[in-house]
Amino acid sequence: MSATAPDDNGAKLAENVVHFARVLRRAGMPIGPAKVLDALHALQVVGVERRNDFYYALSTVLVDRHDQQMIFDQAFDLFWRDPSRVQQSQQLSDLLSGVRTPGAKESPVAPRVAEAMHPNTQRRTPSESPTPEISFDASLTMSRREVLHAKDFAAMTPDELAETCRLIATMRMPLPVIPSRRARAVLQGNRVDLRGTMSRMIKAADGFVEWRYRTPRLRPATLVILCDISGSMDSYTRMLLHFIHAVSNSGSRVHTFLFGTRLSNITRALRDRDVDVALSQVTRQVADWAGGTRIGACLREFNREWARRLLGQGAVVLLITDGLDSDDADELGDEMERLSLSCRQLIWLNPLLRYAGFEARPGGIRAMLPHTDLFLPVHNLNSLASLGAVLNAAARRQSSSGCRTPYFAGDRHGNVQDSNRAGLAGARLGGTQ
């Protein structure tokens, strides 16, 4: 950026600031005309002689949240750069292409910033657009969005995956509401507030007693997500991470763990509202992508290190895996039983249920099924959208019955289970609140 006085090129500077604000707006930052005017006033105060002052003036005015800072920094470096220095650095990199220099790797440019800098690269001009062909759709069955909702994630094209990611970002999953230990005052109820009633009796001068009542406060249940990222789940990992990010930023208490051959807690990484930044942090943190599967060992680590911290207040656990485990099935069954007895609900989401003729023949699946409350598919948008309704319906059934009822999905799919083991698990599940 050249150090020119604002009095000489004030109009040019204002035009560039307006263009820069449009780039940030296309990248997803909420920037209106008022912020652009504030930025111009700030530049008039600090001047443009020093690049650092110029940067901090724009950053202070245009950035509202911490998760917007990286988008702003990348757009600033790309927009306010000296073309001559860029050409010189390109020539220098060509000369030193075979020489390795120690240094930190620069973070890749976010896709939304690259699209905002070049918004017309993939658009055709009216003169280049081909003559449209008139065709008739004889199917007359479903619209494009309905087809996309019913299509398997593994069968989608790159364009369909991008559109699906945008749809997932708008999804909200209502969690079941459970009573908490705190109570609130109500006019009528089944629980008498003795303290409030006695206080009212002392203040009353006529001697009449007015009963006070209290009822437990309701709060959304804590959600714990255990997602399999092994090689057999690789076709669904990307979409599931987008879905988990949308759920994590919906205002609920969500804790997320990824497992393949080891257990990784990615709850902090998913707190960033920018999905590109959050997933890049997850990629750097997790090292066992698309590898083997050790469900039993990972569940044992979770039960020993995290279960007492996260599952003590009626948490709901989503276990997302295909159940193809290489460890001992008996150990996996024991850890699943312990996990089931520690939480309010254990829901298993399995992409293999997309097949109509699915049968639970592998030993790992047969060991896990007796300890799950719900056994549901997770392979398209419809399955994700219906998950919230299923959770609320299951929560209403449990609140009315007062106890947990085991859901033996294996019987539903025709496999034979050990009746003694299933009966023992059902009895223990029924006594857990």
Short mmCIF file of C-alpha atoms in Angstrom, two decimals:
data_model
loop_
_atom_site.label_atom_id
_atom_site.label_comp_id
_atom_site.label_asym_id
_atom_site.label_seq_id
_atom_site.Cartn_x
_atom_site.Cartn_y
_atom_site.Cartn_z
CA MET A 1 0.00 0.00 0.00
CA SER A 2 1.50 3.31 -1.01
CA ALA A 3 1.76 6.07 1.56
CA THR A 4 -0.26 8.82 -0.08
CA ALA A 5 -1.99 11.66 1.71
CA PRO A 6 -5.73 11.43 1.98
CA ASP A 7 -6.10 15.00 0.70
CA ASP A 8 -4.55 14.14 -2.68
CA ASN A 9 -6.25 10.83 -3.40
CA GLY A 10 -9.20 11.00 -1.02
CA ALA A 11 -11.73 9.99 -3.66
CA LYS A 12 -9.61 7.03 -4.78
CA LEU A 13 -9.08 5.90 -1.18
CA ALA A 14 -12.81 6.10 -0.42
CA GLU A 15 -13.58 4.07 -3.53
CA ASN A 16 -11.07 1.39 -2.53
CA VAL A 17 -12.48 1.23 1.00
CA VAL A 18 -15.97 0.75 -0.43
CA HIS A 19 -14.72 -2.07 -2.68
CA PHE A 20 -12.93 -3.66 0.29
CA ALA A 21 -16.16 -3.53 2.32
CA ARG A 22 -17.97 -5.28 -0.55
CA VAL A 23 -15.34 -8.05 -0.49
CA LEU A 24 -15.87 -8.54 3.24
CA ARG A 25 -19.64 -8.55 2.76
CA ARG A 26 -19.37 -11.24 0.09
CA ALA A 27 -17.19 -13.23 2.51
CA GLY A 28 -20.04 -13.27 5.02
CA MET A 29 -19.26 -10.34 7.34
CA PRO A 30 -22.24 -8.04 8.17
CA ILE A 31 -20.97 -4.69 6.88
CA GLY A 32 -23.37 -1.90 5.92
CA PRO A 33 -22.99 1.71 4.74
CA ALA A 34 -22.73 3.00 8.32
CA LYS A 35 -19.61 0.94 8.96
CA VAL A 36 -18.06 2.12 5.70
CA LEU A 37 -18.58 5.76 6.73
CA ASP A 38 -17.11 5.04 10.17
CA ALA A 39 -14.08 3.42 8.52
CA LEU A 40 -13.50 6.48 6.32
CA HIS A 41 -13.75 8.77 9.35
CA ALA A 42 -11.26 6.59 11.23
CA LEU A 43 -8.79 6.75 8.32
CA GLN A 44 -9.07 10.53 8.26
CA VAL A 45 -8.07 10.59 11.92
CA VAL A 46 -5.18 8.08 11.89
CA GLY A 47 -3.95 8.75 8.34
CA VAL A 48 -2.56 6.30 5.80
CA GLU A 49 1.17 6.92 6.20
CA ARG A 50 1.71 3.70 8.18
CA ARG A 51 0.28 0.36 7.17
CA ASN A 52 -0.20 -0.78 10.77
CA ASP A 53 -2.32 2.26 11.62
CA PHE A 54 -4.35 1.70 8.45
CA TYR A 55 -4.90 -1.97 9.35
CA TYR A 56 -5.92 -1.39 12.97
CA ALA A 57 -8.27 1.45 12.05
CA LEU A 58 -10.19 -0.74 9.59
CA SER A 59 -10.07 -3.78 11.88
CA THR A 60 -11.45 -1.86 14.86
CA VAL A 61 -14.41 -0.54 12.89
CA LEU A 62 -15.29 -3.46 10.62
CA VAL A 63 -14.69 -6.51 12.88
CA ASP A 64 -17.37 -7.25 15.48
CA ARG A 65 -16.55 -10.80 16.65
CA HIS A 66 -13.39 -12.77 17.20
CA ASP A 67 -14.29 -15.38 14.58
CA GLN A 68 -14.36 -12.65 11.90
CA GLN A 69 -10.74 -11.63 12.51
CA MET A 70 -9.13 -14.33 10.36
CA ILE A 71 -11.44 -13.58 7.41
CA PHE A 72 -10.62 -9.89 7.73
CA ASP A 73 -6.85 -10.53 7.92
CA GLN A 74 -6.82 -12.73 4.83
CA ALA A 75 -8.97 -10.31 2.83
CA PHE A 76 -6.82 -7.37 3.96
CA ASP A 77 -3.57 -9.05 2.87
CA LEU A 78 -5.04 -9.95 -0.52
CA PHE A 79 -6.76 -6.61 -1.23
CA TRP A 80 -4.29 -4.04 0.15
CA ARG A 81 -1.09 -5.43 -1.38
CA ASP A 82 1.50 -3.73 -3.56
CA PRO A 83 1.38 -5.23 -7.10
CA SER A 84 5.08 -4.54 -7.67
CA ARG A 85 6.09 -6.36 -4.49
CA VAL A 86 3.85 -9.28 -5.41
CA GLN A 87 5.61 -9.58 -8.77
CA GLN A 88 9.04 -9.39 -7.13
CA SER A 89 8.12 -12.05 -4.55
CA GLN A 90 6.83 -14.30 -7.34
CA GLN A 91 10.12 -13.98 -9.23
CA LEU A 92 12.06 -14.68 -6.04
CA SER A 93 9.99 -17.77 -5.29
CA ASP A 94 10.67 -19.04 -8.83
CA LEU A 95 14.42 -18.65 -8.29
CA LEU A 96 14.30 -20.40 -4.91
CA SER A 97 11.79 -23.08 -5.86
CA GLY A 98 14.26 -25.88 -5.15
CA VAL A 99 15.60 -24.45 -1.88
CA ARG A 100 13.92 -25.31 1.41
CA THR A 101 13.80 -22.51 3.93
CA PRO A 102 12.76 -23.03 7.55
CA GLY A 103 9.69 -21.10 8.55
CA ALA A 104 6.12 -21.37 9.66
CA LYS A 105 3.57 -22.44 7.12
CA GLU A 106 1.02 -19.83 6.19
CA SER A 107 -2.59 -20.71 6.82
CA PRO A 108 -4.51 -21.41 3.61
CA VAL A 109 -6.96 -18.80 2.39
CA ALA A 110 -10.52 -19.55 3.42
CA PRO A 111 -12.75 -20.57 0.49
CA ARG A 112 -15.22 -17.75 1.16
CA VAL A 113 -12.40 -15.16 0.97
CA ALA A 114 -11.16 -16.58 -2.35
CA GLU A 115 -14.70 -16.49 -3.77
CA ALA A 116 -15.23 -12.95 -2.46
CA MET A 117 -12.01 -11.71 -4.12
CA HIS A 118 -12.98 -13.27 -7.48
CA PRO A 119 -16.78 -13.39 -7.54
CA ASN A 120 -17.09 -13.62 -11.34
CA THR A 121 -14.54 -16.31 -12.11
CA GLN A 122 -17.11 -19.05 -12.54
CA ARG A 123 -19.87 -16.91 -14.03
CA ARG A 124 -20.49 -16.71 -17.73
CA THR A 125 -21.20 -13.48 -19.51
CA PRO A 126 -24.45 -13.22 -21.46
CA SER A 127 -22.54 -13.49 -24.74
CA GLU A 128 -20.80 -16.69 -23.65
CA SER A 129 -23.88 -18.39 -22.28
CA PRO A 130 -25.09 -21.19 -24.55
CA THR A 131 -28.53 -21.24 -26.06
CA PRO A 132 -30.84 -22.86 -23.55
CA GLU A 133 -32.43 -26.13 -24.54
CA ILE A 134 -36.11 -26.63 -23.88
CA SER A 135 -36.79 -30.00 -22.29
CA PHE A 136 -39.79 -31.50 -20.55
CA ASP A 137 -39.56 -33.32 -17.24
CA ALA A 138 -41.73 -36.38 -17.57
CA SER A 139 -41.13 -37.67 -14.04
CA LEU A 140 -43.24 -35.01 -12.27
CA THR A 141 -42.29 -36.49 -8.92
CA MET A 142 -40.06 -34.29 -6.74
CA SER A 143 -38.30 -30.96 -6.97
CA ARG A 144 -34.52 -30.59 -6.96
CA ARG A 145 -34.44 -29.77 -3.24
CA GLU A 146 -36.57 -32.79 -2.39
CA VAL A 147 -34.26 -35.01 -4.42
CA LEU A 148 -31.27 -33.52 -2.62
CA HIS A 149 -32.85 -34.17 0.78
CA ALA A 150 -33.38 -37.84 -0.09
CA LYS A 151 -30.03 -38.43 -1.81
CA ASP A 152 -27.25 -40.35 -0.07
CA PHE A 153 -24.23 -38.28 0.97
CA ALA A 154 -21.87 -40.83 -0.60
CA ALA A 155 -23.56 -40.47 -4.01
CA MET A 156 -23.53 -36.65 -4.23
CA THR A 157 -21.51 -34.63 -6.73
CA PRO A 158 -19.21 -31.78 -5.54
CA ASP A 159 -21.87 -29.17 -6.42
CA GLU A 160 -24.52 -31.10 -4.52
CA LEU A 161 -22.19 -31.45 -1.52
CA ALA A 162 -21.61 -27.68 -1.48
CA GLU A 163 -25.36 -27.01 -1.61
CA THR A 164 -25.93 -29.60 1.10
CA CYS A 165 -23.39 -27.86 3.34
CA ARG A 166 -25.32 -24.61 2.96
CA LEU A 167 -28.56 -26.36 3.88
CA ILE A 168 -26.99 -28.05 6.90
CA ALA A 169 -25.73 -24.68 8.18
CA THR A 170 -29.36 -23.55 8.56
CA MET A 171 -30.52 -26.67 10.40
CA ARG A 172 -31.39 -26.53 14.09
CA MET A 173 -31.94 -29.63 16.19
CA PRO A 174 -34.25 -29.07 19.19
CA LEU A 175 -32.97 -31.03 22.15
CA PRO A 176 -35.30 -32.70 24.66
CA VAL A 177 -36.18 -30.51 27.62
CA ILE A 178 -35.57 -32.06 31.04
CA PRO A 179 -36.29 -30.78 34.59
CA SER A 180 -33.35 -29.31 36.46
CA ARG A 181 -32.62 -29.16 40.20
CA ARG A 182 -33.58 -25.48 40.40
CA ALA A 183 -37.23 -24.57 40.87
CA ARG A 184 -39.43 -21.59 40.05
CA ALA A 185 -42.58 -20.19 41.64
CA VAL A 186 -45.96 -21.00 40.04
CA LEU A 187 -49.58 -20.26 40.89
CA GLN A 188 -50.70 -23.91 40.84
CA GLY A 189 -48.72 -27.10 41.15
CA ASN A 190 -48.16 -30.40 42.93
CA ARG A 191 -45.16 -29.27 44.99
CA VAL A 192 -45.84 -26.92 47.92
CA ASP A 193 -43.26 -24.22 48.61
CA LEU A 194 -43.05 -24.43 52.42
CA ARG A 195 -40.61 -21.57 52.75
CA GLY A 196 -42.69 -19.23 50.61
CA THR A 197 -45.89 -20.27 52.35
CA MET A 198 -44.47 -19.63 55.84
CA SER A 199 -43.11 -16.27 54.74
CA ARG A 200 -46.56 -15.35 53.42
CA MET A 201 -48.19 -16.42 56.71
CA ILE A 202 -45.91 -14.14 58.72
CA LYS A 203 -46.71 -11.14 56.53
CA ALA A 204 -50.47 -11.80 56.38
CA ALA A 205 -52.46 -9.91 59.03
CA ASP A 206 -55.82 -11.63 58.52
CA GLY A 207 -54.57 -15.09 59.50
CA PHE A 208 -55.48 -16.77 56.22
CA VAL A 209 -52.93 -19.09 54.62
CA GLU A 210 -52.22 -18.72 50.91
CA TRP A 211 -50.37 -21.72 49.57
CA ARG A 212 -47.28 -21.18 47.45
CA TYR A 213 -46.13 -23.70 44.87
CA ARG A 214 -42.90 -24.40 43.03
CA THR A 215 -42.04 -26.51 40.01
CA PRO A 216 -38.66 -27.58 38.58
CA ARG A 217 -37.16 -25.39 35.88
CA LEU A 218 -36.80 -26.92 32.43
CA ARG A 219 -33.56 -26.83 30.48
CA PRO A 220 -32.28 -28.43 27.27
CA ALA A 221 -30.44 -31.67 27.85
CA THR A 222 -26.69 -31.78 27.38
CA LEU A 223 -25.74 -33.41 24.07
CA VAL A 224 -22.60 -35.54 23.76
CA ILE A 225 -21.62 -36.61 20.23
CA LEU A 226 -19.21 -39.50 19.57
CA CYS A 227 -18.45 -39.61 15.84
CA ASP A 228 -16.49 -42.31 14.01
CA ILE A 229 -13.92 -40.99 11.49
CA SER A 230 -12.44 -44.32 10.38
CA GLY A 231 -11.95 -45.33 6.77
CA SER A 232 -15.34 -47.03 6.48
CA MET A 233 -17.03 -43.75 7.49
CA ASP A 234 -14.97 -41.52 5.22
CA SER A 235 -17.83 -40.92 2.73
CA TYR A 236 -19.97 -39.37 5.47
CA THR A 237 -17.41 -37.67 7.72
CA ARG A 238 -17.48 -34.28 5.97
CA MET A 239 -21.26 -33.87 6.03
CA LEU A 240 -21.48 -35.11 9.59
CA LEU A 241 -18.88 -32.58 10.74
CA HIS A 242 -20.87 -29.78 9.09
CA PHE A 243 -23.97 -31.03 10.89
CA ILE A 244 -22.15 -31.25 14.24
CA HIS A 245 -20.81 -27.70 13.75
CA ALA A 246 -24.34 -26.39 13.12
CA VAL A 247 -25.62 -28.15 16.24
CA SER A 248 -22.69 -26.92 18.34
CA ASN A 249 -23.40 -23.28 17.44
CA SER A 250 -27.16 -23.44 18.08
CA GLY A 251 -26.86 -22.29 21.68
CA SER A 252 -27.10 -25.69 23.36
CA ARG A 253 -24.52 -27.43 25.51
CA VAL A 254 -22.83 -29.78 23.05
CA HIS A 255 -19.62 -31.78 23.58
CA THR A 256 -18.07 -33.51 20.56
CA PHE A 257 -15.52 -36.32 20.35
CA LEU A 258 -14.03 -37.97 17.27
CA PHE A 259 -12.63 -41.47 17.37
CA GLY A 260 -10.91 -43.89 15.04
CA THR A 261 -7.93 -45.49 16.72
CA ARG A 262 -7.88 -42.83 19.47
CA LEU A 263 -10.30 -40.41 21.13
CA SER A 264 -10.09 -36.66 20.34
CA ASN A 265 -12.07 -33.90 22.04
CA ILE A 266 -12.89 -31.21 19.43
CA THR A 267 -15.44 -29.22 21.44
CA ARG A 268 -13.31 -26.07 21.60
CA ALA A 269 -12.42 -26.19 17.92
CA LEU A 270 -16.08 -26.26 16.88
CA ARG A 271 -16.97 -23.15 18.90
CA ASP A 272 -15.78 -20.91 16.07
CA ARG A 273 -18.83 -19.73 14.14
CA ASP A 274 -16.97 -19.86 10.82
CA VAL A 275 -17.29 -23.45 9.63
CA ASP A 276 -14.15 -23.23 7.47
CA VAL A 277 -12.03 -22.03 10.39
CA ALA A 278 -13.54 -24.60 12.76
CA LEU A 279 -12.99 -27.57 10.45
CA SER A 280 -9.42 -26.48 9.66
CA GLN A 281 -8.69 -26.46 13.40
CA VAL A 282 -10.24 -29.91 13.72
CA THR A 283 -8.09 -31.18 10.83
CA ARG A 284 -4.92 -29.96 12.53
CA GLN A 285 -5.94 -31.42 15.90
CA VAL A 286 -7.02 -34.93 14.84
CA ALA A 287 -4.36 -37.30 13.50
CA ASP A 288 -6.22 -40.58 12.83
CA TRP A 289 -8.39 -39.64 9.85
CA ALA A 290 -9.66 -42.49 7.65
CA GLY A 291 -7.70 -45.13 9.54
CA GLY A 292 -8.66 -48.16 11.58
CA THR A 293 -11.48 -48.51 14.10
CA ARG A 294 -11.15 -49.32 17.80
CA ILE A 295 -14.59 -48.52 19.15
CA GLY A 296 -14.18 -50.50 22.35
CA ALA A 297 -10.88 -48.88 23.34
CA CYS A 298 -12.18 -45.37 22.55
CA LEU A 299 -15.38 -45.93 24.53
CA ARG A 300 -13.34 -47.23 27.45
CA GLU A 301 -11.25 -44.03 27.41
CA PHE A 302 -14.39 -41.89 27.27
CA ASN A 303 -16.04 -43.78 30.14
CA ARG A 304 -12.98 -43.41 32.35
CA GLU A 305 -11.94 -39.84 31.51
CA TRP A 306 -15.09 -37.97 30.49
CA ALA A 307 -18.28 -39.80 31.49
CA ARG A 308 -18.50 -38.52 35.07
CA ARG A 309 -17.88 -34.92 33.94
CA LEU A 310 -20.34 -34.77 31.04
CA LEU A 311 -23.05 -37.37 31.67
CA GLY A 312 -23.98 -36.56 35.26
CA GLN A 313 -26.92 -34.25 34.43
CA GLY A 314 -29.08 -36.37 32.15
CA ALA A 315 -27.07 -36.04 28.96
CA VAL A 316 -28.14 -37.48 25.60
CA VAL A 317 -25.40 -39.36 23.72
CA LEU A 318 -25.30 -39.59 19.91
CA LEU A 319 -23.03 -42.42 18.80
CA ILE A 320 -22.34 -42.08 15.05
CA THR A 321 -20.60 -45.17 13.69
CA ASP A 322 -21.16 -48.13 11.40
CA GLY A 323 -20.19 -50.54 14.19
CA LEU A 324 -17.43 -52.28 12.19
CA ASP A 325 -14.90 -52.76 14.98
CA SER A 326 -11.63 -54.68 14.98
CA ASP A 327 -11.47 -55.12 18.78
CA ASP A 328 -13.01 -57.77 21.02
CA ALA A 329 -16.82 -57.77 20.88
CA ASP A 330 -17.17 -58.68 24.58
CA GLU A 331 -15.14 -55.63 25.65
CA LEU A 332 -17.20 -53.45 23.31
CA GLY A 333 -20.44 -54.76 24.82
CA ASP A 334 -19.23 -54.01 28.37
CA GLU A 335 -18.24 -50.46 27.49
CA MET A 336 -21.52 -49.86 25.66
CA GLU A 337 -23.44 -51.08 28.71
CA ARG A 338 -21.50 -48.74 30.99
CA LEU A 339 -22.08 -45.83 28.62
CA SER A 340 -25.79 -46.62 28.39
CA LEU A 341 -26.21 -46.71 32.15
CA SER A 342 -24.39 -43.37 32.54
CA CYS A 343 -26.56 -41.26 30.21
CA ARG A 344 -30.20 -40.39 29.80
CA GLN A 345 -30.44 -41.68 26.23
CA LEU A 346 -28.02 -43.53 23.99
CA ILE A 347 -28.89 -43.08 20.32
CA TRP A 348 -26.93 -44.94 17.67
CA LEU A 349 -26.82 -43.38 14.19
CA ASN A 350 -25.60 -45.86 11.59
CA PRO A 351 -25.26 -45.09 7.84
CA LEU A 352 -25.55 -48.81 7.05
CA LEU A 353 -29.27 -48.61 7.80
CA ARG A 354 -29.72 -47.00 4.39
CA TYR A 355 -29.83 -50.55 3.02
CA ALA A 356 -33.27 -52.14 3.17
CA GLY A 357 -31.83 -55.60 3.80
CA PHE A 358 -29.51 -54.63 6.64
CA GLU A 359 -28.79 -57.41 9.13
CA ALA A 360 -26.71 -57.11 12.28
CA ARG A 361 -24.29 -59.94 11.57
CA PRO A 362 -20.88 -58.48 12.63
CA GLY A 363 -19.98 -59.21 16.24
CA GLY A 364 -19.44 -55.55 17.10
CA ILE A 365 -22.92 -54.54 15.97
CA ARG A 366 -24.52 -57.46 17.81
CA ALA A 367 -22.68 -56.48 21.00
CA MET A 368 -23.75 -52.82 20.76
CA LEU A 369 -27.44 -53.19 19.91
CA PRO A 370 -28.81 -54.38 23.28
CA HIS A 371 -27.58 -51.20 24.99
CA THR A 372 -29.02 -48.59 22.62
CA ASP A 373 -32.31 -46.74 23.10
CA LEU A 374 -32.71 -45.77 19.45
CA PHE A 375 -31.13 -47.17 16.30
CA LEU A 376 -31.50 -44.74 13.38
CA PRO A 377 -30.00 -44.14 9.92
CA VAL A 378 -27.78 -41.14 9.12
CA HIS A 379 -27.06 -40.97 5.40
CA ASN A 380 -29.02 -38.01 3.97
CA LEU A 381 -30.64 -34.71 4.90
CA ASN A 382 -33.98 -36.29 5.72
CA SER A 383 -32.41 -38.50 8.39
CA LEU A 384 -30.70 -35.48 9.98
CA ALA A 385 -33.86 -33.36 9.87
CA SER A 386 -35.96 -36.05 11.55
CA LEU A 387 -33.48 -36.56 14.39
CA GLY A 388 -34.79 -33.63 16.44
CA ALA A 389 -38.39 -34.88 16.27
CA VAL A 390 -37.27 -38.37 17.28
CA LEU A 391 -35.40 -36.98 20.31
CA ASN A 392 -38.39 -34.97 21.50
CA ALA A 393 -40.78 -37.89 21.06
CA ALA A 394 -38.46 -40.22 23.00
CA ALA A 395 -38.09 -37.64 25.77
CA ARG A 396 -41.89 -37.35 26.13
CA ARG A 397 -42.22 -41.14 26.38
CA GLN A 398 -39.58 -41.29 29.09
CA SER A 399 -41.04 -38.38 31.08
CA SER A 400 -44.51 -39.97 31.07
CA SER A 401 -43.33 -43.46 32.01
CA GLY A 402 -40.75 -42.33 34.56
CA CYS A 403 -38.14 -44.89 33.47
CA ARG A 404 -36.05 -45.84 30.47
CA THR A 405 -37.30 -48.49 28.11
CA PRO A 406 -34.61 -50.32 26.12
CA TYR A 407 -35.05 -50.30 22.37
CA PHE A 408 -33.92 -53.63 20.95
CA ALA A 409 -33.42 -52.63 17.34
CA GLY A 410 -31.66 -55.91 16.62
CA ASP A 411 -34.93 -57.84 16.94
CA ARG A 412 -36.47 -55.41 14.51
CA HIS A 413 -33.82 -56.23 11.91
CA GLY A 414 -34.10 -60.00 12.36
CA ASN A 415 -30.90 -60.90 14.19
CA VAL A 416 -30.83 -63.28 17.16
CA GLN A 417 -29.61 -61.90 20.50
CA ASP A 418 -28.66 -63.51 23.77
CA SER A 419 -31.88 -63.37 25.77
CA ASN A 420 -30.15 -63.50 29.17
CA ARG A 421 -27.81 -60.62 28.32
CA ALA A 422 -30.62 -58.57 26.77
CA GLY A 423 -32.88 -59.16 29.76
CA LEU A 424 -30.17 -58.15 32.22
CA ALA A 425 -29.48 -54.97 30.26
CA GLY A 426 -33.19 -54.18 30.08
CA ALA A 427 -33.62 -54.60 33.82
CA ARG A 428 -30.67 -52.35 34.59
CA LEU A 429 -31.79 -49.77 32.07
CA GLY A 430 -35.27 -49.72 33.51
CA GLY A 431 -33.94 -48.82 36.95
CA THR A 432 -31.89 -45.86 35.73
CA GLN A 433 -33.49 -42.43 35.71
#
